Coordinates of C-alpha atoms in Angstrom, one line a residue:
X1 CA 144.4 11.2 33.0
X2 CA 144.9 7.8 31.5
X3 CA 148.3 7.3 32.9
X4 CA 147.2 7.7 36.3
X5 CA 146.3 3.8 38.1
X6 CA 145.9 2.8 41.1
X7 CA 143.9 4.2 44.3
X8 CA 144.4 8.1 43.1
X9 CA 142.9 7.3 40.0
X10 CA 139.2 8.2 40.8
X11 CA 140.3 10.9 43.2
X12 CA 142.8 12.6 40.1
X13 CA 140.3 12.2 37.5
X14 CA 137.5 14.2 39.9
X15 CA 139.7 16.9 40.5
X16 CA 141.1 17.3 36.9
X17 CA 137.2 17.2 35.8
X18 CA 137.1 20.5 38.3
X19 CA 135.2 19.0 41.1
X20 CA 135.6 20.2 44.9
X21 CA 137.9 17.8 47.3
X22 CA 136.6 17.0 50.6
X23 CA 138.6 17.1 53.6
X24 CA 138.7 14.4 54.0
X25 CA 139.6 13.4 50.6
X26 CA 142.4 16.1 50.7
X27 CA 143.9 14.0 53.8
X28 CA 144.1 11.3 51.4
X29 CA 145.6 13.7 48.6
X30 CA 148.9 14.6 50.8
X31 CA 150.2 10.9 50.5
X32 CA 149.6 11.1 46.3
X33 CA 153.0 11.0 44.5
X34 CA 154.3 14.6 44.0
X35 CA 154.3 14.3 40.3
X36 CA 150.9 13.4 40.5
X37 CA 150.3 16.4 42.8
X38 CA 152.3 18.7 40.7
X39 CA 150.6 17.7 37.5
X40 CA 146.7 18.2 39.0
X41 CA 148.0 21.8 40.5
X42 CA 149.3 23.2 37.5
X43 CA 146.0 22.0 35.1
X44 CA 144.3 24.2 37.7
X45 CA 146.8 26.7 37.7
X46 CA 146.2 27.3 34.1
X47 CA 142.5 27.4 34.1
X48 CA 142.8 30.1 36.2
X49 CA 145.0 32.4 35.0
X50 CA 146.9 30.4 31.8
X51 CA 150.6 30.5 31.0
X52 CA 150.6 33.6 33.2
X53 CA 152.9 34.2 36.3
X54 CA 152.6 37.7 38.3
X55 CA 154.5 39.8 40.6
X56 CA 154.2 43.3 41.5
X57 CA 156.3 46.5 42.3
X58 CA 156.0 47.0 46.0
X59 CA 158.0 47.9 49.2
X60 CA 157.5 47.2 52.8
X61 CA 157.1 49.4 55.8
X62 CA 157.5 47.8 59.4
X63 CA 156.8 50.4 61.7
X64 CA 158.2 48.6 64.5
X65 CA 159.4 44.9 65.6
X66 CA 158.3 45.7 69.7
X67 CA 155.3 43.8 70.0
X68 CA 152.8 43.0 73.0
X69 CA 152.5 39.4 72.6
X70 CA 155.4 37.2 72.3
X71 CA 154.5 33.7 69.8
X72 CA 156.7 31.0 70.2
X73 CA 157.9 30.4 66.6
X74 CA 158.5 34.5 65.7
X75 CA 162.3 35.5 65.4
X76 CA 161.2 39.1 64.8
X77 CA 159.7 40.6 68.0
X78 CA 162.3 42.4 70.6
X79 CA 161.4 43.4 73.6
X80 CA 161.3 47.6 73.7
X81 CA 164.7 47.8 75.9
X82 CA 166.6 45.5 72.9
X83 CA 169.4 46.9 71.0
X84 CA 167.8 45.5 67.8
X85 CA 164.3 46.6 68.8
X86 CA 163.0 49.7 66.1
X87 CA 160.1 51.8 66.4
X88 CA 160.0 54.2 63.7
X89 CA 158.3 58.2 64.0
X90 CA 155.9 59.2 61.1
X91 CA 158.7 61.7 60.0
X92 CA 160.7 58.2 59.5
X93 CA 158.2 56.2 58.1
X94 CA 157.2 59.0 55.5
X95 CA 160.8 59.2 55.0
X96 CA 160.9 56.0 53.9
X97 CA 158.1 56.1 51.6
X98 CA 159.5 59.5 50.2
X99 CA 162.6 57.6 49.3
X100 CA 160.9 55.1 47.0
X101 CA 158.1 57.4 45.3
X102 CA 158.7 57.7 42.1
X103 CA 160.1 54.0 41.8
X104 CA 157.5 52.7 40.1
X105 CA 156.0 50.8 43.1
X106 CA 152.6 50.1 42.6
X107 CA 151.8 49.0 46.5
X108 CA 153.1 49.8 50.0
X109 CA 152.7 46.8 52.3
X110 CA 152.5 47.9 56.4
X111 CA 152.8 45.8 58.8
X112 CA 154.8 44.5 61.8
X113 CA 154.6 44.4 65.6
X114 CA 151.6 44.8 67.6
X115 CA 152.4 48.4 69.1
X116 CA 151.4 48.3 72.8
X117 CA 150.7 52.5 72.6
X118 CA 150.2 53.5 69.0
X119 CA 146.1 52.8 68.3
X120 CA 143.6 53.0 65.5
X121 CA 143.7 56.5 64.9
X122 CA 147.1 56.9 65.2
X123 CA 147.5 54.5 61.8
X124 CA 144.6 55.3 60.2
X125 CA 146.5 59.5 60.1
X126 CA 149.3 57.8 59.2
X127 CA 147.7 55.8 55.8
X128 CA 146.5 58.9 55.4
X129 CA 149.8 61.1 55.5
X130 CA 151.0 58.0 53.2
X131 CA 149.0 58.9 50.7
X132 CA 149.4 62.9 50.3
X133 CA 153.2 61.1 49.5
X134 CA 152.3 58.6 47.2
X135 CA 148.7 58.7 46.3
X136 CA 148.8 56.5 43.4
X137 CA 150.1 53.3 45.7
X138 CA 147.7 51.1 47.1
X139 CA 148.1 50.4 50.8
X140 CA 148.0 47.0 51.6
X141 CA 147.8 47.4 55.9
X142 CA 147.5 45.4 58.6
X143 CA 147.4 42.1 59.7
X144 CA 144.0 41.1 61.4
X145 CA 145.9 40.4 64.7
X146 CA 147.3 44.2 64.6
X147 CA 143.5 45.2 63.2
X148 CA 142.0 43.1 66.4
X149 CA 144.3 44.8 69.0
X150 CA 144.1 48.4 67.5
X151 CA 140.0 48.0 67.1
X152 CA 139.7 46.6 70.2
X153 CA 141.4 49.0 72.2
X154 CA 139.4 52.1 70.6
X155 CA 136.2 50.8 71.6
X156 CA 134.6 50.0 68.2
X157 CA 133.1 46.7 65.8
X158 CA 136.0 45.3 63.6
X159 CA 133.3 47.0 60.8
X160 CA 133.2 50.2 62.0
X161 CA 136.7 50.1 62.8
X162 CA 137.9 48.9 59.1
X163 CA 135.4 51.5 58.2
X164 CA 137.6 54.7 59.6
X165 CA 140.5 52.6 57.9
X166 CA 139.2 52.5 54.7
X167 CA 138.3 55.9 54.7
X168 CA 141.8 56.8 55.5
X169 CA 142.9 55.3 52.5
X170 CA 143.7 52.0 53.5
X171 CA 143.0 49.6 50.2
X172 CA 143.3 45.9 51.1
X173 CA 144.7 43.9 54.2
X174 CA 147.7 40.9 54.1
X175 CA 147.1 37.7 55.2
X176 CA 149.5 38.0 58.5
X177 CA 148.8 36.4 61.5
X178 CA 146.4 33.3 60.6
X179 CA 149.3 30.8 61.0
X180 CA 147.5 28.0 62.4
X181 CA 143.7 27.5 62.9
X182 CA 143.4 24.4 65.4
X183 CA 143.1 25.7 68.8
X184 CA 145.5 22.9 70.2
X185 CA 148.5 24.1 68.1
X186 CA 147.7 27.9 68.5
X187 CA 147.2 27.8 72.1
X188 CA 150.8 26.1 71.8
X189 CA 152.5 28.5 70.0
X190 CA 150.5 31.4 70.2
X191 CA 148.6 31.5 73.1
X192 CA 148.6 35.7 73.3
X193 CA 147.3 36.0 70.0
X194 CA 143.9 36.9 68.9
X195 CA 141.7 33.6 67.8
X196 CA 141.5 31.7 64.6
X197 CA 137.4 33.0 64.7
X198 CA 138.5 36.8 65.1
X199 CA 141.2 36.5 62.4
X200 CA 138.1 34.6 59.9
X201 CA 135.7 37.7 61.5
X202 CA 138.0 40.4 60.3
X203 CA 138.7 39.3 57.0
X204 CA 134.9 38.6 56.5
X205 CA 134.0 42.1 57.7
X206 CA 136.5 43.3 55.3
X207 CA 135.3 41.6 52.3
X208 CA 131.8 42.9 53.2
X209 CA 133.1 46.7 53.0
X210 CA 134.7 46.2 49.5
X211 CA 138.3 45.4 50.9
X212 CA 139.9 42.5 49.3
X213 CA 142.6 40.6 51.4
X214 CA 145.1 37.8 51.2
X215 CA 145.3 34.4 53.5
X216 CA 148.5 32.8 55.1
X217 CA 148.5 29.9 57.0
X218 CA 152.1 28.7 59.5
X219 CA 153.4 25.0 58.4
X220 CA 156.2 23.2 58.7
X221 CA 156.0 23.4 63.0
X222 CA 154.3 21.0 65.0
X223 CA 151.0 21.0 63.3
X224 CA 150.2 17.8 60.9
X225 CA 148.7 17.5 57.9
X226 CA 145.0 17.3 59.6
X227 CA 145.5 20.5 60.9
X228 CA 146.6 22.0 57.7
X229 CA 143.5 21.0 55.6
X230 CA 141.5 22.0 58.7
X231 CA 143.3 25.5 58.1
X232 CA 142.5 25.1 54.4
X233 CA 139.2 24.2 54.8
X234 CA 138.3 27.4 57.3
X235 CA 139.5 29.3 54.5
X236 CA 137.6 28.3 51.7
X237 CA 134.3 28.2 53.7
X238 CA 135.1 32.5 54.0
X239 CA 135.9 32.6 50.4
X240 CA 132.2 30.6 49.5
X241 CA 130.4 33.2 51.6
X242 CA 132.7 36.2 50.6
X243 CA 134.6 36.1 47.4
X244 CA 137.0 38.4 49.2
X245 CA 140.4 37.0 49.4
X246 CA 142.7 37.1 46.2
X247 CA 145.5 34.8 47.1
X248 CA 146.3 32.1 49.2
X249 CA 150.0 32.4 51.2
X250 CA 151.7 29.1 52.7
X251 CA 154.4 30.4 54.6
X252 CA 157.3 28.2 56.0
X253 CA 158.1 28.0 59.2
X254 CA 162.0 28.9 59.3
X255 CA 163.9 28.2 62.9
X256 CA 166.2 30.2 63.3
X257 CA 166.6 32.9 66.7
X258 CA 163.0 31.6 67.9
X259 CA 162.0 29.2 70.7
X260 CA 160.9 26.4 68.5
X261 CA 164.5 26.3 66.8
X262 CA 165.0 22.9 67.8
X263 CA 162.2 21.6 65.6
X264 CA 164.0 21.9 62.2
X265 CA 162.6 22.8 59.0
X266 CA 160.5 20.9 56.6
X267 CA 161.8 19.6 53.2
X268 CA 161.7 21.9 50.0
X269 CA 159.8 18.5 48.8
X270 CA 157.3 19.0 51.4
X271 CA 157.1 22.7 50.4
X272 CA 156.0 21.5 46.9
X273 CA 153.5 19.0 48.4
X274 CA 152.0 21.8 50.4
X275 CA 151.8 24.5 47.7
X276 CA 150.1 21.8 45.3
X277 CA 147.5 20.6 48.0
X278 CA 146.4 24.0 48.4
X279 CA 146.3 24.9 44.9
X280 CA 144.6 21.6 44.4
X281 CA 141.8 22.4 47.7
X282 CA 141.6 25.9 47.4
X283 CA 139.4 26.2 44.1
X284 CA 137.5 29.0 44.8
X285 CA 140.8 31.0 45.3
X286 CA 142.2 32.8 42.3
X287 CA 145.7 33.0 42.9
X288 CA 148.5 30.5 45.0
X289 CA 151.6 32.9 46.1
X290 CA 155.0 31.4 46.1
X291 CA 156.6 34.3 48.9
X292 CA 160.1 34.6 47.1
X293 CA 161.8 36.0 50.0
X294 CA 160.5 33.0 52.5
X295 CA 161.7 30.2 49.9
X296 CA 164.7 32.1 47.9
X297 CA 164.7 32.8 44.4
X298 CA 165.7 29.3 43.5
X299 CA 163.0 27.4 44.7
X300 CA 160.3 29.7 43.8
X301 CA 161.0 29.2 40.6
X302 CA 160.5 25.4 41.4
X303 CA 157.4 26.2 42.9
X304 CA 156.1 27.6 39.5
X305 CA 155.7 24.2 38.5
X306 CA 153.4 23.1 41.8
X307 CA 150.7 25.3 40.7
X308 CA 151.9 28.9 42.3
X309 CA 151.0 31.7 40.0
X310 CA 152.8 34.8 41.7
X311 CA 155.7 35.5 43.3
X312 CA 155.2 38.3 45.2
X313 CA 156.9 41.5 44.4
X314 CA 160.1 43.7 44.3
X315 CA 160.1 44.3 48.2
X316 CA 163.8 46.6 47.6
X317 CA 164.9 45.4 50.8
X318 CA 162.4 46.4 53.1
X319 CA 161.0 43.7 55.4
X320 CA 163.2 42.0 57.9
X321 CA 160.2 38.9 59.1
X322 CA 161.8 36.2 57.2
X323 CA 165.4 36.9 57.3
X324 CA 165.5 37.5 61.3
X325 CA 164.5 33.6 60.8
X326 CA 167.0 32.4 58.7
X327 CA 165.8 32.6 55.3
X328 CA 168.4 32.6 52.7
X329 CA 167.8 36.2 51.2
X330 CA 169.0 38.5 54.1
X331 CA 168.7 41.4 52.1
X332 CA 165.3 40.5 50.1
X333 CA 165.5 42.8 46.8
X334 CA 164.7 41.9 43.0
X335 CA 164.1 44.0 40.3
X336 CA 161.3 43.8 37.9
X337 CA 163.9 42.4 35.4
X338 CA 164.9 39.8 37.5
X339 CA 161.4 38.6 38.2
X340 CA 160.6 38.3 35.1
X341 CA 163.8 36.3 34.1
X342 CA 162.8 33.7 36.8
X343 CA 159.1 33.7 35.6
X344 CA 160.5 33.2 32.2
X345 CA 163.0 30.5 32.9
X346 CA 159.8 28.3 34.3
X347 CA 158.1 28.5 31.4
X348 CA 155.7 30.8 31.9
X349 CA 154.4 34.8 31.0
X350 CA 155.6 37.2 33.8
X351 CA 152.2 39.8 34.0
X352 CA 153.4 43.1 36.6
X353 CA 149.9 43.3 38.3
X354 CA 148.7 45.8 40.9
X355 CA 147.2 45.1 44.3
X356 CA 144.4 43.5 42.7
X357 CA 145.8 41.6 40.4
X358 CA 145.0 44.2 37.2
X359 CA 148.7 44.2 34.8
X360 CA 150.2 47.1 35.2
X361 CA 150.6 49.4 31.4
X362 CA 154.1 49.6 30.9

């Protein structure tokens, strides 16, 4: 750390030393040159999990894009009378999984629109009809705002509720759905939607019963950079009481066929800054997820060198969220070769993991 001079010396040496950023010190962080920033996040990258990189086998199923609220930024939600509006039977759903058993897939990620009929019981029969198909893959189900509505409306605690889930065979939850914590941005572009406190309730109640869960946060809109570590800061407070959540999500807001189009996108330079900040913050959080199919192949493998340590996983074309916005890979789909070339050509040990981040025996 003797290179570094100036007014980020004291700050750069504390974190590199492994001590905890303040918010406020954090606010102070995001102005740091990104080399700096780049440097600090990948020394904390590799004390966590070395020259490692991981990604996982998995597929996606969206059981429908009809949804009861109606956020500002989302380009995936149709109303139920939409030509491009789907809403898949069980038969189709297991049909779906059927197709990719045997593929080597170690997890099956559900999630999508909040379903203004289908309830708790409803998905916690379907995990369960899941898994007489493909009983080795971990289900990864729900985000906390489709958890909220379905618990909600049957009349139980979001513990008992996880509960019944859990015992269907649901394993862990995705991070959907946080985007962002402030209450004057949220009730901006997602006034419908269930509260930042709900969303931190959920996942707490989750880690408490044993299920681990990931954490996303929405950037790139009309929030600033106050807001963000706010967002951050939320999060880390959870994982201090909790230890529940295995990996921290930034996802970029993309603009197009959504009602905030006219915003713009931020800068793949502020996509670095952001990924390094939160690798940098978010110390008690073992893994940093560069989302491949959000930021293209191409700068993922960029963001290997900001302090991400997985990329997600195979995803076989399966999830429509982030190319309905405009991302660049419409048809998201890599193989396990492929991942591990990119993981390779950053410099680093590709690891397949499972849900919970144990490598997979080849």
């Amino acid at each position: 750390m003797e290179l570094v001079t100036g007014k980020y010396k004291d700050l750069a040496e504390k974190i590199d030393a492994g001590g905890r950023v303040t918010p406020e010190e954090a606010i102070l962080l995001t102005e740091a040159p990104l080399s700096l920033l780049g440097f600090l996040a990948v020394r904390i990258k590799k004390r966590k999990s070395g020259d490692e990189v991981y990604y996982n086998r998995n597929f996606h199923v969206e059981p429908t894009n009809i949804c009861v609220f109606n956020c500002k930024f989302c380009s995936y939600r149709r109303p139920a009378d939409s030509p491009e509006a789907w809403d898949y039977t069980v038969d189709e759903i297991l049909e779906q999984v059927q197709r990719r058993k045997g593929s080597g897939a170690t997890e099956v990620h559900i999630t999508g629109g909040v379903h203004p009929r289908n309830g708790l019981y409803y998905y916690a029969d379907l995990i369960k009809k899941i898994k007489q198909v493909v009983p080795d893959i971990s289900v990864k189900a729900f985000s906390a705002i489709e958890l909220g509505y379905m618990i909600r409306k049957a009349g139980l605690s979001f513990r008992d509720g996880l509960a019944l889930l859990k015992n269907a065979g649901m394993d862990s939850i995705p991070g959907g759905g946080a985007e962002i914590f402030a209450n004057e941005i949220r009730s901006r572009i997602c006034p419908e939607k269930g509260s930042a406190e709900e969303w931190l309730e959920i996942h707490g109640e989750a880690h408490k019963l044993g299920l681990t869960t990931n954490a996303t946060m929405l950037y790139g809109h009309i929030e600033n950079w106050e807001h963000r570590i706010d967002h951050l800061n939320r999060l880390r407070k959870l994982q201090d009481e909790t230890g529940g959540f295995n990996a921290f999500i930034p996802l970029k807001y993309r603009n197009k066929n959504n009602s905030m189009s006219a915003i713009g996108e931020v800068s793949i330079v502020e996509d670095m800054r952001m990924l390094a900040v939160s690798r940098i913050f978010l110390d008690n959080f073992p893994h940093i997820k560069a989302y491949w199919a959000m930021y293209g192949k191409t700068v993922t493998e960029l963001a290997l060198a900001y302090g991400a340590d997985d990329i997600d996983g195979t995803i076989d074309d399966s999830t429509k969220i982030y190319s309905m916005a405009g991302a660049e890979e419409r048809k998201p789909s890599m193989s396990s070769a492929e991942m591990e070339r990119l993981i390779k050509n950053a410099g680093y040990i590709p690891v397949e993991r499972d849900t919970f981040y144990n490598p997979v025996k080849k």
